PDB file of C-alpha atoms in Angstrom:
ATOM      1  CA  MET A 172      24.496   9.084 -22.685  1.00 46.00           C
ATOM      2  CA  ASP A 173      23.034  11.832 -20.486  1.00 55.00           C
ATOM      3  CA  ASP A 174      23.425  10.725 -16.916  1.00 61.00           C
ATOM      4  CA  ASN A 175      21.173  13.415 -15.811  1.00 79.00           C
ATOM      5  CA  LYS A 176      18.280  12.100 -17.530  1.00 88.00           C
ATOM      6  CA  GLU A 177      15.625   9.803 -15.634  1.00 88.00           C
ATOM      7  CA  ARG A 178      12.816   7.196 -16.791  1.00 89.00           C
ATOM      8  CA  LEU A 179       9.611   9.026 -17.810  1.00 93.00           C
ATOM      9  CA  GLN A 180       7.619   7.054 -15.196  1.00 90.00           C
ATOM     10  CA  LYS A 181       9.806   7.810 -12.628  1.00 86.00           C
ATOM     11  CA  VAL A 182       9.693  11.549 -13.081  1.00 89.00           C
ATOM     12  CA  MET A 183       5.736  11.411 -13.533  1.00 88.00           C
ATOM     13  CA  ALA A 184       5.545   9.527 -10.121  1.00 84.00           C
ATOM     14  CA  SER A 185       7.880  12.105  -8.458  1.00 79.00           C
ATOM     15  CA  CYS A 186       5.395  14.788  -9.641  1.00 83.00           C
ATOM     16  CA  GLY A 187       2.610  13.120  -7.925  1.00 77.00           C
ATOM     17  CA  VAL A 188       0.730  11.856 -11.112  1.00 85.00           C
ATOM     18  CA  ALA A 189       0.312   8.404  -9.468  1.00 82.00           C
ATOM     19  CA  SER A 190       2.342   5.409  -8.512  1.00 80.00           C
ATOM     20  CA  ARG A 191       5.010   4.256 -10.688  1.00 84.00           C
ATOM     21  CA  ARG A 192       3.304   1.209 -11.937  1.00 85.00           C
ATOM     22  CA  LYS A 193       0.155   3.515 -12.675  1.00 87.00           C
ATOM     23  CA  CYS A 194       2.377   5.784 -14.631  1.00 91.00           C
ATOM     24  CA  GLU A 195       3.757   3.041 -16.698  1.00 92.00           C
ATOM     25  CA  GLU A 196       0.110   2.101 -17.616  1.00 92.00           C
ATOM     26  CA  ILE A 197      -0.632   5.908 -18.456  1.00 94.00           C
ATOM     27  CA  ILE A 198       2.433   5.982 -20.781  1.00 94.00           C
ATOM     28  CA  SER A 199       1.443   2.741 -22.586  1.00 94.00           C
ATOM     29  CA  GLN A 200      -2.044   4.157 -23.293  1.00 94.00           C
ATOM     30  CA  GLY A 201      -0.569   7.048 -25.073  1.00 94.00           C
ATOM     31  CA  ARG A 202      -1.690   9.704 -22.738  1.00 94.00           C
ATOM     32  CA  VAL A 203       1.668  11.306 -22.379  1.00 95.00           C
ATOM     33  CA  LYS A 204       3.615  13.950 -24.370  1.00 94.00           C
ATOM     34  CA  VAL A 205       7.100  14.724 -24.018  1.00 93.00           C
ATOM     35  CA  ASN A 206       8.247  18.088 -25.880  1.00 93.00           C
ATOM     36  CA  GLY A 207       4.719  17.972 -27.897  1.00 92.00           C
ATOM     37  CA  ASN A 208       5.316  14.245 -29.134  1.00 93.00           C
ATOM     38  CA  VAL A 209       3.238  11.386 -27.912  1.00 94.00           C
ATOM     39  CA  VAL A 210       5.485   8.685 -26.009  1.00 93.00           C
ATOM     40  CA  SER A 211       4.316   5.150 -25.198  1.00 92.00           C
ATOM     41  CA  GLU A 212       7.626   3.678 -24.661  1.00 89.00           C
ATOM     42  CA  LEU A 213       8.448   2.601 -20.943  1.00 88.00           C
ATOM     43  CA  GLY A 214      12.145   2.932 -21.414  1.00 83.00           C
ATOM     44  CA  THR A 215      11.907   6.550 -22.502  1.00 92.00           C
ATOM     45  CA  LYS A 216      14.254   8.971 -20.439  1.00 92.00           C
ATOM     46  CA  VAL A 217      13.745  12.772 -19.851  1.00 92.00           C
ATOM     47  CA  SER A 218      15.855  15.530 -18.553  1.00 89.00           C
ATOM     48  CA  LYS A 219      14.635  18.579 -16.390  1.00 82.00           C
ATOM     49  CA  LYS A 220      14.476  20.704 -19.695  1.00 87.00           C
ATOM     50  CA  ASP A 221      11.872  18.460 -21.313  1.00 90.00           C
ATOM     51  CA  VAL A 222       8.160  19.423 -21.136  1.00 91.00           C
ATOM     52  CA  ILE A 223       6.065  16.550 -19.995  1.00 93.00           C
ATOM     53  CA  GLU A 224       2.127  16.708 -20.603  1.00 92.00           C
ATOM     54  CA  VAL A 225      -0.401  13.938 -19.079  1.00 93.00           C
ATOM     55  CA  ASP A 226      -3.779  14.187 -20.693  1.00 93.00           C
ATOM     56  CA  GLY A 227      -3.003  17.632 -22.045  1.00 91.00           C
ATOM     57  CA  LYS A 228      -1.756  19.142 -18.689  1.00 88.00           C
ATOM     58  CA  VAL A 229       1.969  20.178 -18.208  1.00 88.00           C
ATOM     59  CA  LEU A 230       3.464  18.467 -15.260  1.00 84.00           C
ATOM     60  CA  PHE A 231       4.910  20.531 -12.304  1.00 77.00           C
ATOM     61  CA  LYS A 232       6.765  19.216  -9.308  1.00 74.00           C
ATOM     62  CA  GLN A 233       4.542  18.945  -6.260  1.00 75.00           C
ATOM     63  CA  GLU A 234       5.264  19.272  -2.759  1.00 85.00           C
ATOM     64  CA  HIS A 235       5.033  15.931  -1.306  1.00 90.00           C
ATOM     65  CA  VAL A 236       2.493  14.943   1.181  1.00 94.00           C
ATOM     66  CA  TYR A 237       2.023  11.819   3.298  1.00 96.00           C
ATOM     67  CA  TYR A 238      -0.781  10.558   5.342  1.00 97.00           C
ATOM     68  CA  VAL A 239      -2.114   7.505   7.296  1.00 98.00           C
ATOM     69  CA  LEU A 240      -5.757   6.613   7.090  1.00 98.00           C
ATOM     70  CA  ASN A 241      -7.769   4.309   9.515  1.00 98.00           C
ATOM     71  CA  LYS A 242      -9.224   2.547   6.558  1.00 98.00           C
ATOM     72  CA  PRO A 243     -12.890   1.076   7.351  1.00 98.00           C
ATOM     73  CA  THR A 244     -13.981  -2.097   5.906  1.00 97.00           C
ATOM     74  CA  GLY A 245     -16.498  -1.515   2.916  1.00 96.00           C
ATOM     75  CA  TYR A 246     -14.099   0.692   0.893  1.00 97.00           C
ATOM     76  CA  LEU A 247     -11.896  -0.079  -2.236  1.00 96.00           C
ATOM     77  CA  THR A 248      -8.458   0.702  -1.977  1.00 95.00           C
ATOM     78  CA  THR A 249      -8.062   2.635  -5.196  1.00 92.00           C
ATOM     79  CA  VAL A 250      -8.396   6.112  -6.689  1.00 90.00           C
ATOM     80  CA  SER A 251     -11.595   5.645  -8.619  1.00 88.00           C
ATOM     81  CA  ASP A 252     -13.853   2.728  -9.531  1.00 90.00           C
ATOM     82  CA  THR A 253     -15.789   2.370 -12.855  1.00 89.00           C
ATOM     83  CA  LEU A 254     -18.510   0.646 -11.048  1.00 91.00           C
ATOM     84  CA  GLY A 255     -19.262   3.789  -8.606  1.00 89.00           C
ATOM     85  CA  ARG A 256     -18.340   1.896  -5.534  1.00 93.00           C
ATOM     86  CA  ARG A 257     -16.975   3.608  -2.396  1.00 96.00           C
ATOM     87  CA  THR A 258     -13.327   4.226  -2.554  1.00 97.00           C
ATOM     88  CA  VAL A 259     -10.890   5.399   0.171  1.00 97.00           C
ATOM     89  CA  MET A 260     -10.664   8.647  -1.696  1.00 96.00           C
ATOM     90  CA  ASP A 261     -14.319   9.388  -0.581  1.00 97.00           C
ATOM     91  CA  LEU A 262     -12.844   9.698   3.007  1.00 97.00           C
ATOM     92  CA  LEU A 263     -10.585  12.682   2.198  1.00 97.00           C
ATOM     93  CA  ASP A 264     -11.691  16.274   2.237  1.00 95.00           C
ATOM     94  CA  PRO A 265     -11.478  18.165  -1.147  1.00 93.00           C
ATOM     95  CA  GLU A 266      -8.443  20.111   0.019  1.00 92.00           C
ATOM     96  CA  THR A 267      -6.527  16.906   0.506  1.00 92.00           C
ATOM     97  CA  LYS A 268      -7.522  15.309  -2.820  1.00 88.00           C
ATOM     98  CA  LYS A 269      -6.153  18.590  -4.568  1.00 85.00           C
ATOM     99  CA  THR A 270      -2.720  17.144  -3.967  1.00 85.00           C
ATOM    100  CA  ARG A 271      -3.412  14.127  -6.036  1.00 84.00           C
ATOM    101  CA  VAL A 272      -2.777  11.605  -3.322  1.00 92.00           C
ATOM    102  CA  PHE A 273      -3.052   7.743  -3.974  1.00 92.00           C
ATOM    103  CA  PRO A 274      -2.828   4.814  -1.769  1.00 95.00           C
ATOM    104  CA  VAL A 275       0.448   3.109  -1.106  1.00 93.00           C
ATOM    105  CA  GLY A 276      -0.208  -0.674  -2.163  1.00 89.00           C
ATOM    106  CA  ARG A 277      -3.573  -2.589  -1.321  1.00 88.00           C
ATOM    107  CA  LEU A 278      -5.835  -3.260   1.524  1.00 93.00           C
ATOM    108  CA  ASP A 279      -8.533  -5.512   0.864  1.00 93.00           C
ATOM    109  CA  TYR A 280     -12.289  -4.403   0.742  1.00 95.00           C
ATOM    110  CA  ASP A 281     -13.098  -6.256   3.899  1.00 96.00           C
ATOM    111  CA  THR A 282      -9.846  -5.400   5.851  1.00 97.00           C
ATOM    112  CA  SER A 283      -9.583  -2.373   8.029  1.00 98.00           C
ATOM    113  CA  GLY A 284      -6.716  -0.318   9.483  1.00 98.00           C
ATOM    114  CA  VAL A 285      -3.581   1.484   8.402  1.00 98.00           C
ATOM    115  CA  LEU A 286      -3.233   2.659   4.758  1.00 98.00           C
ATOM    116  CA  LEU A 287      -0.545   5.079   3.768  1.00 97.00           C
ATOM    117  CA  LEU A 288      -1.546   7.685   1.077  1.00 97.00           C
ATOM    118  CA  THR A 289       0.901  10.034  -0.633  1.00 94.00           C
ATOM    119  CA  ASN A 290       1.643  11.802  -3.890  1.00 90.00           C
ATOM    120  CA  ASP A 291       5.393  10.652  -3.751  1.00 89.00           C
ATOM    121  CA  GLY A 292       5.362   7.981  -6.440  1.00 83.00           C
ATOM    122  CA  GLU A 293       9.026   7.058  -5.702  1.00 84.00           C
ATOM    123  CA  LEU A 294       8.486   6.299  -1.909  1.00 89.00           C
ATOM    124  CA  SER A 295       5.318   4.263  -3.017  1.00 89.00           C
ATOM    125  CA  TYR A 296       7.440   2.203  -5.241  1.00 84.00           C
ATOM    126  CA  ARG A 297      10.049   1.609  -2.738  1.00 86.00           C
ATOM    127  CA  LEU A 298       7.565   0.316  -0.258  1.00 91.00           C
ATOM    128  CA  THR A 299       5.708  -1.805  -2.523  1.00 86.00           C
ATOM    129  CA  ARG A 300       7.843  -3.045  -5.396  1.00 77.00           C
ATOM    130  CA  SER A 301      11.485  -2.965  -4.020  1.00 64.00           C
ATOM    131  CA  GLN A 302      13.062  -6.392  -2.849  1.00 62.00           C
ATOM    132  CA  LYS A 303      13.737  -4.769   0.861  1.00 69.00           C
ATOM    133  CA  GLU A 304      11.436  -6.098   3.427  1.00 83.00           C
ATOM    134  CA  VAL A 305       8.795  -3.758   4.808  1.00 92.00           C
ATOM    135  CA  GLU A 306       6.976  -5.216   7.887  1.00 95.00           C
ATOM    136  CA  LYS A 307       3.161  -5.133   8.073  1.00 96.00           C
ATOM    137  CA  GLU A 308       1.509  -6.190  11.171  1.00 98.00           C
ATOM    138  CA  TYR A 309      -2.185  -7.436  11.300  1.00 98.00           C
ATOM    139  CA  GLN A 310      -4.361  -8.324  14.231  1.00 98.00           C
ATOM    140  CA  VAL A 311      -6.313 -11.195  13.284  1.00 98.00           C
ATOM    141  CA  ARG A 312      -9.509 -12.909  14.708  1.00 98.00           C
ATOM    142  CA  VAL A 313      -9.962 -16.321  13.601  1.00 98.00           C
ATOM    143  CA  SER A 314     -12.759 -18.958  14.207  1.00 98.00           C
ATOM    144  CA  GLY A 315     -11.509 -21.967  16.467  1.00 97.00           C
ATOM    145  CA  ILE A 316      -9.021 -22.147  19.150  1.00 98.00           C
ATOM    146  CA  ILE A 317      -5.707 -22.191  17.354  1.00 97.00           C
ATOM    147  CA  ASP A 318      -2.785 -24.505  18.504  1.00 96.00           C
ATOM    148  CA  GLN A 319       0.840 -24.289  18.544  1.00 95.00           C
ATOM    149  CA  PRO A 320       1.530 -26.674  15.350  1.00 97.00           C
ATOM    150  CA  ALA A 321      -0.614 -24.059  13.508  1.00 97.00           C
ATOM    151  CA  VAL A 322       1.367 -21.061  14.643  1.00 98.00           C
ATOM    152  CA  THR A 323       4.537 -22.802  13.895  1.00 98.00           C
ATOM    153  CA  LYS A 324       3.530 -23.525  10.290  1.00 98.00           C
ATOM    154  CA  LEU A 325       2.641 -19.810   9.900  1.00 98.00           C
ATOM    155  CA  ILE A 326       5.842 -18.789  11.334  1.00 98.00           C
ATOM    156  CA  LYS A 327       7.976 -21.030   9.115  1.00 97.00           C
ATOM    157  CA  GLY A 328       5.806 -20.520   5.839  1.00 97.00           C
ATOM    158  CA  VAL A 329       2.906 -22.125   4.222  1.00 97.00           C
ATOM    159  CA  LEU A 330       2.048 -22.824   0.561  1.00 97.00           C
ATOM    160  CA  ILE A 331      -0.511 -20.345  -0.868  1.00 96.00           C
ATOM    161  CA  ASP A 332      -1.139 -19.916  -4.625  1.00 93.00           C
ATOM    162  CA  GLY A 333       1.753 -22.366  -5.339  1.00 94.00           C
ATOM    163  CA  VAL A 334       4.441 -20.301  -3.677  1.00 95.00           C
ATOM    164  CA  MET A 335       5.592 -20.504   0.020  1.00 96.00           C
ATOM    165  CA  THR A 336       5.309 -17.566   2.181  1.00 96.00           C
ATOM    166  CA  LYS A 337       8.202 -15.974   3.861  1.00 95.00           C
ATOM    167  CA  ARG A 338       8.999 -16.409   7.626  1.00 96.00           C
ATOM    168  CA  ALA A 339       6.238 -14.444   9.687  1.00 97.00           C
ATOM    169  CA  LYS A 340       6.107 -13.276  13.169  1.00 97.00           C
ATOM    170  CA  VAL A 341       3.278 -14.750  14.886  1.00 98.00           C
ATOM    171  CA  GLU A 342       1.776 -14.209  18.547  1.00 97.00           C
ATOM    172  CA  ILE A 343      -1.428 -15.410  20.218  1.00 97.00           C
ATOM    173  CA  LEU A 344      -3.011 -12.677  22.171  1.00 97.00           C
ATOM    174  CA  GLU A 345      -6.232 -14.550  23.121  1.00 97.00           C
ATOM    175  CA  LEU A 346      -8.125 -17.750  23.099  1.00 97.00           C
ATOM    176  CA  ASN A 347     -11.633 -17.279  23.719  1.00 97.00           C
ATOM    177  CA  ARG A 348     -13.171 -20.723  24.189  1.00 96.00           C
ATOM    178  CA  LYS A 349     -16.639 -19.028  24.917  1.00 96.00           C
ATOM    179  CA  ASN A 350     -16.840 -17.679  21.375  1.00 95.00           C
ATOM    180  CA  ASP A 351     -14.514 -20.464  19.877  1.00 97.00           C
ATOM    181  CA  SER A 352     -12.092 -17.821  18.391  1.00 98.00           C
ATOM    182  CA  SER A 353      -8.614 -16.785  18.653  1.00 98.00           C
ATOM    183  CA  LEU A 354      -6.995 -13.258  18.325  1.00 98.00           C
ATOM    184  CA  LEU A 355      -3.417 -13.157  17.008  1.00 98.00           C
ATOM    185  CA  THR A 356      -0.967 -10.801  15.632  1.00 98.00           C
ATOM    186  CA  ILE A 357       0.811 -11.763  12.254  1.00 98.00           C
ATOM    187  CA  THR A 358       3.611  -9.585  10.958  1.00 98.00           C
ATOM    188  CA  ILE A 359       4.548 -10.344   7.230  1.00 96.00           C
ATOM    189  CA  THR A 360       7.015  -8.688   4.833  1.00 94.00           C
ATOM    190  CA  GLU A 361       5.196  -9.663   1.616  1.00 91.00           C
ATOM    191  CA  GLY A 362       2.181  -8.090  -0.009  1.00 84.00           C
ATOM    192  CA  ARG A 363       0.628 -10.856  -1.835  1.00 88.00           C
ATOM    193  CA  ASN A 364      -3.304 -10.932  -2.496  1.00 90.00           C
ATOM    194  CA  ARG A 365      -5.171 -11.630   0.722  1.00 94.00           C
ATOM    195  CA  GLN A 366      -2.093 -13.147   2.001  1.00 95.00           C
ATOM    196  CA  VAL A 367      -3.065 -13.194   5.703  1.00 97.00           C
ATOM    197  CA  ARG A 368      -6.416 -14.623   5.178  1.00 97.00           C
ATOM    198  CA  LYS A 369      -5.010 -17.319   2.746  1.00 97.00           C
ATOM    199  CA  MET A 370      -2.244 -18.281   5.310  1.00 98.00           C
ATOM    200  CA  CYS A 371      -4.857 -18.734   8.178  1.00 98.00           C
ATOM    201  CA  GLU A 372      -7.073 -20.584   5.698  1.00 97.00           C
ATOM    202  CA  THR A 373      -4.253 -23.118   4.800  1.00 97.00           C
ATOM    203  CA  VAL A 374      -3.612 -24.076   8.453  1.00 97.00           C
ATOM    204  CA  GLY A 375      -7.490 -24.639   9.049  1.00 97.00           C
ATOM    205  CA  PHE A 376      -8.433 -21.160  10.547  1.00 98.00           C
ATOM    206  CA  LEU A 377     -10.945 -18.925   8.696  1.00 98.00           C
ATOM    207  CA  VAL A 378     -10.352 -15.048   9.385  1.00 98.00           C
ATOM    208  CA  LYS A 379     -13.344 -13.601  11.100  1.00 97.00           C
ATOM    209  CA  LYS A 380     -11.856 -10.079  11.267  1.00 97.00           C
ATOM    210  CA  LEU A 381      -8.897  -8.468   9.947  1.00 98.00           C
ATOM    211  CA  LYS A 382      -7.019  -5.225  10.647  1.00 98.00           C
ATOM    212  CA  ARG A 383      -3.701  -3.898   9.713  1.00 98.00           C
ATOM    213  CA  VAL A 384      -2.162  -2.089  12.936  1.00 98.00           C
ATOM    214  CA  SER A 385       1.266  -1.346  11.364  1.00 97.00           C
ATOM    215  CA  PHE A 386       2.950  -0.412   7.981  1.00 96.00           C
ATOM    216  CA  GLY A 387       6.643  -0.003   8.222  1.00 95.00           C
ATOM    217  CA  GLY A 388       6.284   1.254  11.802  1.00 95.00           C
ATOM    218  CA  VAL A 389       3.501   3.777  11.214  1.00 97.00           C
ATOM    219  CA  THR A 390       0.575   3.206  13.421  1.00 97.00           C
ATOM    220  CA  LEU A 391      -3.057   4.501  13.601  1.00 95.00           C
ATOM    221  CA  ASP A 392      -1.912   6.558  16.583  1.00 88.00           C
ATOM    222  CA  GLY A 393      -5.313   7.199  17.976  1.00 87.00           C
ATOM    223  CA  LEU A 394      -7.041   7.660  14.895  1.00 96.00           C
ATOM    224  CA  GLY A 395     -10.761   6.715  14.818  1.00 97.00           C
ATOM    225  CA  VAL A 396     -12.281   4.551  11.850  1.00 97.00           C
ATOM    226  CA  GLY A 397     -12.453   6.529   8.752  1.00 97.00           C
ATOM    227  CA  GLU A 398      -9.869   9.363  10.108  1.00 98.00           C
ATOM    228  CA  TYR A 399      -6.621  10.270   8.785  1.00 98.00           C
ATOM    229  CA  ARG A 400      -3.561  12.454   9.753  1.00 97.00           C
ATOM    230  CA  PRO A 401      -0.313  13.779   8.042  1.00 96.00           C
ATOM    231  CA  LEU A 402       2.536  11.641   8.811  1.00 96.00           C
ATOM    232  CA  LYS A 403       5.222  12.852  11.244  1.00 95.00           C
ATOM    233  CA  PRO A 404       8.633  13.838  10.057  1.00 94.00           C
ATOM    234  CA  HIS A 405      10.255  11.050  11.870  1.00 95.00           C
ATOM    235  CA  GLU A 406       7.721   8.627  10.285  1.00 96.00           C
ATOM    236  CA  ILE A 407       8.393   9.865   6.652  1.00 95.00           C
ATOM    237  CA  LYS A 408      12.337   9.428   7.626  1.00 94.00           C
ATOM    238  CA  LYS A 409      11.762   5.901   8.763  1.00 93.00           C
ATOM    239  CA  LEU A 410       9.699   5.000   5.753  1.00 94.00           C
ATOM    240  CA  TYR A 411      12.400   6.197   3.339  1.00 90.00           C
ATOM    241  CA  SER A 412      15.210   4.427   5.436  1.00 90.00           C
ATOM    242  CA  LEU A 413      13.442   1.116   4.781  1.00 81.00           C
TER     243      LEU A 413
END
């Protein structure tokens, strides 16, 4: 057994093809060749000497790049959309897209805020698929005046889609009786589909506005809506430490 070999999808991700999960799909679709032979088995391992092709193009190791985008609502968090809808890639300039970046995880169509983009598939995998807890903080505007019992339930965990949520951090920022709404921060360590919205609905409060203000300690840092910036070295280091 060659200990220097790595799984094909991991190598593809490190070369900036896509996230590791997406690379697995590409392999299963028969779009990858190793040394001229089509490979569709996910358990395949390769060495540095092997020549890997994806859609007929030979892979080369890319320099990794990392960005944080202040995602507006009304954009899909995906690289492309078969229906022609707007995606977060439409917010990037052509030069940035040359590095084949992709979003880290998901941010709903109607949710704004911090979205990481990179061509580092290994980091993306670690932040979205590993068992380690990565904190994601949201600012949430809900209808109605929330009470302490509801907050306590959110903190301890609620049942959504048949599974209890993990403990959360919740803080009330504002109770606006004039407009009958409440402003909260909710920090979670999971990434389930529409999780914050479902959590709030479970305790009886509909979300009016939702914005992610931090992902693993990375914040918007003065970015306007639709703007993005490279991550600072200490931010990248912190994400890897997670």
